[in-house]
Coordinates of C-alpha atoms in Angstrom, one line a residue:
L56 CA 0.0 0.0 0.0
F57 CA 2.8 2.5 0.9
G58 CA 6.3 2.7 2.1
L59 CA 8.1 5.2 4.4
H60 CA 11.5 5.6 6.0
T61 CA 12.0 5.4 9.7
A62 CA 15.0 6.0 11.9
Y63 CA 17.4 3.3 13.1
E64 CA 20.7 4.0 14.7
D65 CA 22.9 4.1 11.6
K66 CA 20.4 5.6 9.1
F67 CA 16.9 6.0 7.9
K68 CA 15.6 2.8 6.3
P69 CA 12.4 1.8 4.4
I70 CA 9.5 -0.3 5.6
T71 CA 6.4 -1.2 3.5
H72 CA 2.9 -1.7 4.9
S73 CA 0.3 -3.9 3.2
T74 CA -3.3 -3.3 2.4
G75 CA -5.8 -5.5 4.2
G76 CA -4.2 -5.9 7.6
Y77 CA -3.0 -2.3 7.8
L78 CA -6.3 -0.7 6.7
T79 CA -8.3 -2.9 9.0
Q80 CA -6.2 -1.9 11.9
V81 CA -6.3 1.8 10.9
Y82 CA -10.1 1.7 10.5
A83 CA -10.7 0.0 13.8
T84 CA -8.4 2.3 15.8
S85 CA -9.8 5.4 14.1
R86 CA -13.3 4.4 15.3
W87 CA -12.1 3.5 18.7
I88 CA -10.3 6.8 19.4
G89 CA -13.6 8.6 18.6
L90 CA -13.6 9.6 14.9
R91 CA -17.1 9.7 13.4
P92 CA -18.5 10.8 10.0
H93 CA -19.8 14.2 11.3
D94 CA -16.4 15.1 12.9
T95 CA -14.1 17.9 11.8
Y96 CA -10.6 16.6 12.6
Y97 CA -7.4 18.5 12.8
C98 CA -4.1 16.6 13.0
T99 CA -0.9 18.7 13.2
V100 CA 1.4 15.8 12.4
W101 CA 3.0 15.7 9.0
P102 CA 1.5 13.1 6.5
G103 CA 5.1 11.9 5.9
W104 CA 5.2 10.3 9.4
I105 CA 3.2 7.3 10.4
T106 CA 0.7 9.2 12.5
G107 CA 0.0 11.5 9.6
V108 CA -0.3 8.6 7.2
S109 CA -2.7 6.6 9.3
Y110 CA -4.7 9.4 11.0
V111 CA -4.7 12.0 8.2
V112 CA -4.6 10.2 4.9
F113 CA -6.4 6.8 5.6
G114 CA -8.3 6.7 8.9
P115 CA -10.5 9.8 8.6
L116 CA -11.2 9.2 4.9
M117 CA -12.4 5.6 5.7
I118 CA -14.6 7.0 8.5
G119 CA -15.9 9.9 6.4
S120 CA -14.7 12.7 8.7
T121 CA -13.9 16.1 7.5
I122 CA -10.1 16.8 7.6
L123 CA -8.5 20.2 8.2
L124 CA -5.1 20.5 6.7
Y125 CA -2.8 23.4 7.6
E126 CA 0.8 23.9 6.5
G127 CA 2.7 26.0 9.0
G128 CA 3.6 26.3 12.6
P129 CA 1.6 27.3 15.6
D130 CA 3.3 30.7 16.0
W131 CA 2.5 32.5 12.7
P132 CA 1.3 35.1 12.5
S133 CA 0.9 34.7 16.3
W134 CA 0.7 32.0 18.9
D135 CA -3.0 31.7 18.7
R136 CA -2.8 30.3 15.1
W137 CA -4.0 26.8 15.9
W138 CA -6.8 28.0 18.2
D139 CA -8.0 30.4 15.5
L140 CA -8.2 27.4 13.1
I141 CA -10.1 25.3 15.6
E142 CA -12.6 28.1 16.2
R143 CA -13.0 29.1 12.5
Y144 CA -13.6 25.5 11.2
A145 CA -15.4 24.2 14.3
V146 CA -12.9 21.4 14.9
T147 CA -14.2 18.6 17.1
I148 CA -11.1 16.4 17.4
F149 CA -7.6 17.9 17.7
L150 CA -4.4 15.8 17.5
A151 CA -0.9 17.1 18.3
T152 CA 2.5 15.8 19.5
G153 CA 3.6 16.1 23.1
G154 CA 6.4 18.5 22.0
A155 CA 3.9 20.8 20.4
L156 CA 1.8 21.0 23.5
R157 CA 4.9 21.5 25.6
L158 CA 5.8 24.5 23.4
L159 CA 2.3 25.9 23.5
S160 CA 2.1 25.6 27.3
K161 CA 5.1 28.0 27.6
Q162 CA 3.0 30.8 25.9
D163 CA 0.3 33.0 27.5
S164 CA -2.9 31.1 28.1
S165 CA -4.9 34.0 26.8
H166 CA -4.0 32.8 23.3
V167 CA -6.3 29.9 23.9
R168 CA -8.9 31.7 26.0
D169 CA -9.4 34.4 23.4
H170 CA -11.0 31.9 21.1
N171 CA -14.3 29.9 21.3
I172 CA -13.1 26.3 20.9
D173 CA -16.2 24.8 22.5
T174 CA -16.7 22.5 19.5
L175 CA -13.8 20.4 20.7
K176 CA -14.8 17.1 22.2
L177 CA -11.5 15.3 22.2
I178 CA -7.7 16.1 22.4
L179 CA -5.3 13.4 21.2
V180 CA -1.6 13.4 21.9
T181 CA 1.1 11.1 20.6
A182 CA 4.7 10.6 19.4
E183 CA 6.7 11.0 22.6
P184 CA 6.5 10.8 26.4
L185 CA 4.1 13.4 27.8
E186 CA 4.9 14.5 31.3
A187 CA 1.9 14.9 33.7
S188 CA 2.4 18.7 34.0
T189 CA 1.9 19.3 30.2
W190 CA -1.1 16.9 30.3
R191 CA -2.7 18.9 33.1
W192 CA -2.1 22.2 31.2
A193 CA -3.9 20.8 28.1
Y194 CA -6.7 19.4 30.3
S195 CA -7.3 22.7 32.2
V196 CA -6.6 25.2 29.5
I197 CA -7.6 23.6 26.1
G198 CA -10.1 21.0 27.3
T199 CA -12.6 23.3 29.0
S200 CA -15.6 22.4 26.9
Y201 CA -18.3 20.5 28.6
A202 CA -18.5 16.8 27.7
P203 CA -20.6 15.0 30.4
L204 CA -20.8 11.7 28.5
I205 CA -17.1 11.0 28.2
D206 CA -15.5 12.6 31.3
S207 CA -11.7 12.6 31.4
I208 CA -11.5 11.7 35.1
P209 CA -14.9 10.2 36.0
D210 CA -14.3 10.3 39.8
K211 CA -13.8 14.0 39.7
L212 CA -17.0 14.7 37.7
T213 CA -15.5 17.8 36.1
G214 CA -17.2 17.4 32.7
R215 CA -14.0 18.4 30.9
I216 CA -13.2 16.8 27.5
P217 CA -10.6 14.0 27.5
V218 CA -6.9 14.6 26.8
V219 CA -5.7 11.1 25.6
N220 CA -2.0 10.3 25.1
M221 CA -1.3 7.3 22.8
Y222 CA 1.7 5.2 21.7
I223 CA 2.6 4.6 18.1
Q224 CA 5.6 3.5 15.9
S225 CA 6.1 3.4 12.2
E226 CA 6.6 -0.4 12.4
L227 CA 3.3 -0.8 14.3
G228 CA 1.2 1.2 11.8
T229 CA -1.3 2.6 14.4
F230 CA -1.8 3.5 18.0
I231 CA -1.5 0.4 20.2
T232 CA -2.2 1.9 23.6
G233 CA -4.7 4.5 24.9
N234 CA -8.0 5.2 26.5
L235 CA -10.6 4.6 23.8
V236 CA -13.5 7.0 24.1
N237 CA -15.6 5.1 21.5
Y238 CA -14.9 1.6 22.8
T239 CA -14.1 1.3 26.5
F240 CA -13.1 4.4 28.4
P241 CA -11.2 3.7 31.7
P242 CA -10.1 6.7 33.7
L243 CA -7.1 8.6 32.4
K244 CA -3.9 8.7 34.3
P245 CA -1.7 11.8 33.7
G246 CA 1.7 10.9 32.2
S247 CA 0.4 7.5 30.9
V248 CA -0.2 6.3 27.3
G249 CA -3.0 4.2 28.7
P250 CA -3.6 0.5 28.6
P251 CA -3.1 -1.7 25.5
I252 CA -5.8 -1.5 22.9
P253 CA -7.7 -4.6 21.7
G254 CA -5.5 -7.0 19.7
F255 CA -2.2 -6.0 21.2
N256 CA -0.5 -8.3 23.7
I257 CA 1.8 -5.8 25.3
D258 CA 4.1 -6.3 28.3
V259 CA 7.1 -4.8 30.1
I260 CA 9.9 -7.1 30.9
N261 CA 13.3 -7.0 32.6
D262 CA 16.6 -8.1 31.2
S263 CA 15.8 -11.7 32.1
S264 CA 12.6 -11.5 30.0
I265 CA 10.4 -11.7 33.1
S266 CA 7.3 -9.5 33.3
V267 CA 7.6 -6.7 35.8
R268 CA 5.2 -4.2 37.2
E269 CA 5.8 -0.8 38.8
S270 CA 9.5 -0.9 37.7
I271 CA 11.4 0.1 34.5
G272 CA 11.8 -2.4 31.8
R273 CA 11.6 -3.1 28.0
L274 CA 8.3 -2.4 26.3
I275 CA 7.5 -5.4 24.1
I276 CA 4.7 -6.9 22.0
K277 CA 4.3 -10.7 22.5
S278 CA 2.1 -11.5 19.4
P279 CA 1.8 -10.5 15.8
W280 CA -0.7 -7.7 14.8
P281 CA -2.6 -7.1 11.5
A282 CA -0.6 -4.1 10.3
M283 CA 2.8 -5.8 10.5
P284 CA 5.1 -4.5 7.7
I285 CA 5.6 -6.8 4.7
E286 CA 9.0 -5.4 3.7
F287 CA 11.6 -4.3 6.3
P288 CA 15.3 -3.9 7.0
E289 CA 17.3 -6.4 9.1
D290 CA 17.1 -4.0 12.0
Y291 CA 13.3 -4.7 12.3
E292 CA 13.8 -8.4 11.9
S293 CA 16.4 -8.4 14.7
L294 CA 13.8 -6.9 17.0
W295 CA 11.9 -10.3 16.9
S296 CA 15.1 -12.3 17.7
R297 CA 13.9 -13.2 21.3
G298 CA 10.4 -14.4 20.2
F299 CA 8.7 -11.1 20.8
Y300 CA 8.8 -7.6 19.2
D301 CA 11.1 -5.2 21.1
T302 CA 9.9 -1.6 20.6
G303 CA 13.3 -0.2 21.8
D304 CA 11.6 1.9 24.5
Y305 CA 11.9 1.9 28.2
A306 CA 8.6 1.8 30.0
V307 CA 6.8 1.1 33.3
M308 CA 3.5 -0.8 33.5
D309 CA 1.5 -0.2 36.7
S310 CA -0.7 -2.7 38.5
D311 CA -3.7 -1.6 36.5
G312 CA -2.0 -2.3 33.1
Y313 CA -1.4 1.4 32.3
I314 CA 1.9 2.1 30.5
Y315 CA 4.3 5.0 31.1
V316 CA 6.8 5.3 28.2
L317 CA 10.1 6.8 29.3
G318 CA 12.2 7.0 26.1
R319 CA 14.5 5.1 23.8
R320 CA 16.9 2.4 25.0
D321 CA 19.0 2.7 21.9
T322 CA 20.6 6.0 20.6
V323 CA 17.8 6.8 18.1
M324 CA 16.6 10.3 19.0
K325 CA 13.0 11.3 19.7
V326 CA 12.9 15.0 18.6
S327 CA 9.5 16.7 18.9
G328 CA 7.8 13.4 18.5
Y329 CA 9.9 12.3 15.4
R330 CA 12.5 9.5 15.4
L331 CA 15.8 10.7 14.0
S332 CA 18.8 8.6 13.1
P333 CA 22.1 9.8 14.6
G334 CA 24.0 7.9 11.9
A335 CA 22.1 9.7 9.2
I336 CA 23.1 13.1 10.6
E337 CA 26.7 12.0 11.0
E338 CA 26.8 10.9 7.4
V339 CA 25.6 14.2 5.9
I340 CA 28.1 16.2 8.0
E341 CA 31.0 13.9 7.2
S342 CA 30.3 13.8 3.5
N343 CA 30.2 17.6 3.3
L344 CA 32.9 18.6 5.8
H345 CA 35.1 15.5 5.6
K346 CA 35.4 15.5 9.4
Q347 CA 34.7 12.7 11.8
T348 CA 31.4 13.3 13.5
L349 CA 29.4 11.8 16.4
V350 CA 25.8 12.6 17.2
V351 CA 23.9 11.8 20.4
G352 CA 20.5 13.0 21.8
L353 CA 20.7 15.7 24.4
Y354 CA 17.7 16.3 26.7
D355 CA 15.6 19.3 25.7
D356 CA 12.8 20.6 27.9
L357 CA 10.7 21.5 24.8
R358 CA 11.6 19.0 22.1
F359 CA 12.3 16.1 24.6
E360 CA 15.6 15.5 22.8
S361 CA 17.8 17.6 20.5
P362 CA 20.9 16.5 18.5
L363 CA 24.3 17.2 20.1
V364 CA 26.9 17.2 17.4
I365 CA 30.6 16.5 18.1
V366 CA 33.0 17.2 15.3
E367 CA 36.7 16.4 15.1
G368 CA 38.9 19.4 14.3
Q369 CA 38.0 23.0 13.7
V370 CA 34.7 23.8 11.9
N371 CA 32.3 26.6 11.6
T372 CA 29.3 25.6 13.8
D373 CA 26.9 27.6 11.6
D374 CA 28.1 25.5 8.6
V375 CA 27.3 22.3 10.6
K376 CA 23.8 23.5 11.5
R377 CA 23.1 24.6 7.9
I378 CA 24.1 21.2 6.5
V379 CA 21.9 19.4 8.9
R380 CA 18.9 21.7 8.1
D381 CA 19.5 21.4 4.4
Y382 CA 20.0 17.7 4.2
I383 CA 17.8 16.3 7.1
G384 CA 15.5 19.2 7.8
P385 CA 14.7 21.8 10.5
I386 CA 13.5 19.1 12.8
A387 CA 17.1 17.9 13.2
D388 CA 18.6 21.3 14.0
P389 CA 21.4 20.7 16.5
K390 CA 21.0 22.1 19.9
L391 CA 24.8 22.3 20.3
V392 CA 27.9 21.7 18.2
L393 CA 31.1 20.8 20.0
T394 CA 34.6 20.4 18.5
I395 CA 37.4 18.1 19.7
K396 CA 41.0 17.7 18.6
R397 CA 40.7 13.9 18.0
M398 CA 37.8 11.5 17.9
P399 CA 38.3 8.3 20.1
N400 CA 39.2 5.3 18.0
I401 CA 36.1 3.2 19.0
Q402 CA 33.0 2.0 17.2
K403 CA 30.4 4.8 17.0
H404 CA 27.5 2.8 18.4
I405 CA 29.4 2.1 21.6
L406 CA 30.5 5.7 22.0
R407 CA 27.0 6.9 21.4
S408 CA 25.6 4.5 24.0
M409 CA 28.1 5.5 26.6
L410 CA 27.5 9.2 26.0
K411 CA 23.7 8.9 26.0
E412 CA 23.8 6.9 29.3
A413 CA 26.1 9.5 30.9
L414 CA 24.1 12.5 29.6
W415 CA 20.7 11.2 30.7
S416 CA 22.0 10.1 34.1
S417 CA 23.5 13.5 34.7
E418 CA 20.5 15.5 33.4
G419 CA 22.4 16.7 30.4
S420 CA 25.6 18.0 32.0
L421 CA 28.2 18.6 29.2
E422 CA 31.0 17.9 31.7
V423 CA 30.2 14.2 31.3
V424 CA 30.8 14.4 27.6
E425 CA 34.3 15.7 28.2
N426 CA 34.9 12.9 30.8
V427 CA 33.7 10.1 28.6
L428 CA 35.7 11.3 25.6
R429 CA 38.8 11.8 27.7
E430 CA 38.4 8.3 29.1
F431 CA 38.4 6.8 25.7
L432 CA 41.2 9.0 24.4
N433 CA 43.4 8.0 27.3
S434 CA 42.6 4.3 27.2

């Protein structure tokens, strides 16, 4: 039916989705999340990414919903752009990434309150971990319409519309977790991506492949699903090597079966909800500047992660940023470019893993980068 590229550690690689299984899964999940023929639906995710393909191109069209398409950011000509669109076109379902909501939450709330967005009945969030504070902002500032039939937190009886965070991957094809307002609607838990949706045998396991609850482990899927890709790289095949599909994400599953996704275990970066390959960024810099390069994800309080670029030798940092923007896109704009005299003589995937672990355990302190690099240079 279609192919798209998704990020692995060394580069972007193609996967191909089929027709029957994929479309069946998209249709079912589109209905379950609440899409109906009379809805006007606005998804801010690009159609080039799996959320946009499944929930802009195929899902709403199969349901018969009206789709609002807008090319541009939320800040032009002012920070009320999205709320103006929702008011003008009477949008009923709004979907955005966690990074977009995080950015909007930093702006003056009057941008939202100056518009009548009472047509909204559902807010969907996806693509990256969503901290409880941003969820509460969306719930209290955007989701103020009255929706007594599908209350977000039934025990509070607030009547506010739901803000539902959901988990998706390119390889999976659709959402696989979430509180389904048009199927079963258990109470929402801020910070969670909800319980597994029907048809997905999801678990969290430790390094011994034993199921764990209330502690950090690997997020896995134990059984096949309808929208499995029919063509894929070896990287995807290797994720099944232990008899289950390993998503590559750390997560916690609580005693009620709700899942809290924490981030990638590998060095693939999650930037504003989009998976980016560090190897692909390294390749475009090295081919243009002929300098050894290393890229690792650095924590970003708006984008969740941003690329940290380390280049051997003297370079113009503006040139590095321009190359990344031109060849990969603005989404990959480096947060920081560092230069070192000599790159350690060690395999890149090992060095990336060491740096990522050190950076995330130290909350992004750049001193740990120097320490790790110095350790390898002196060994």
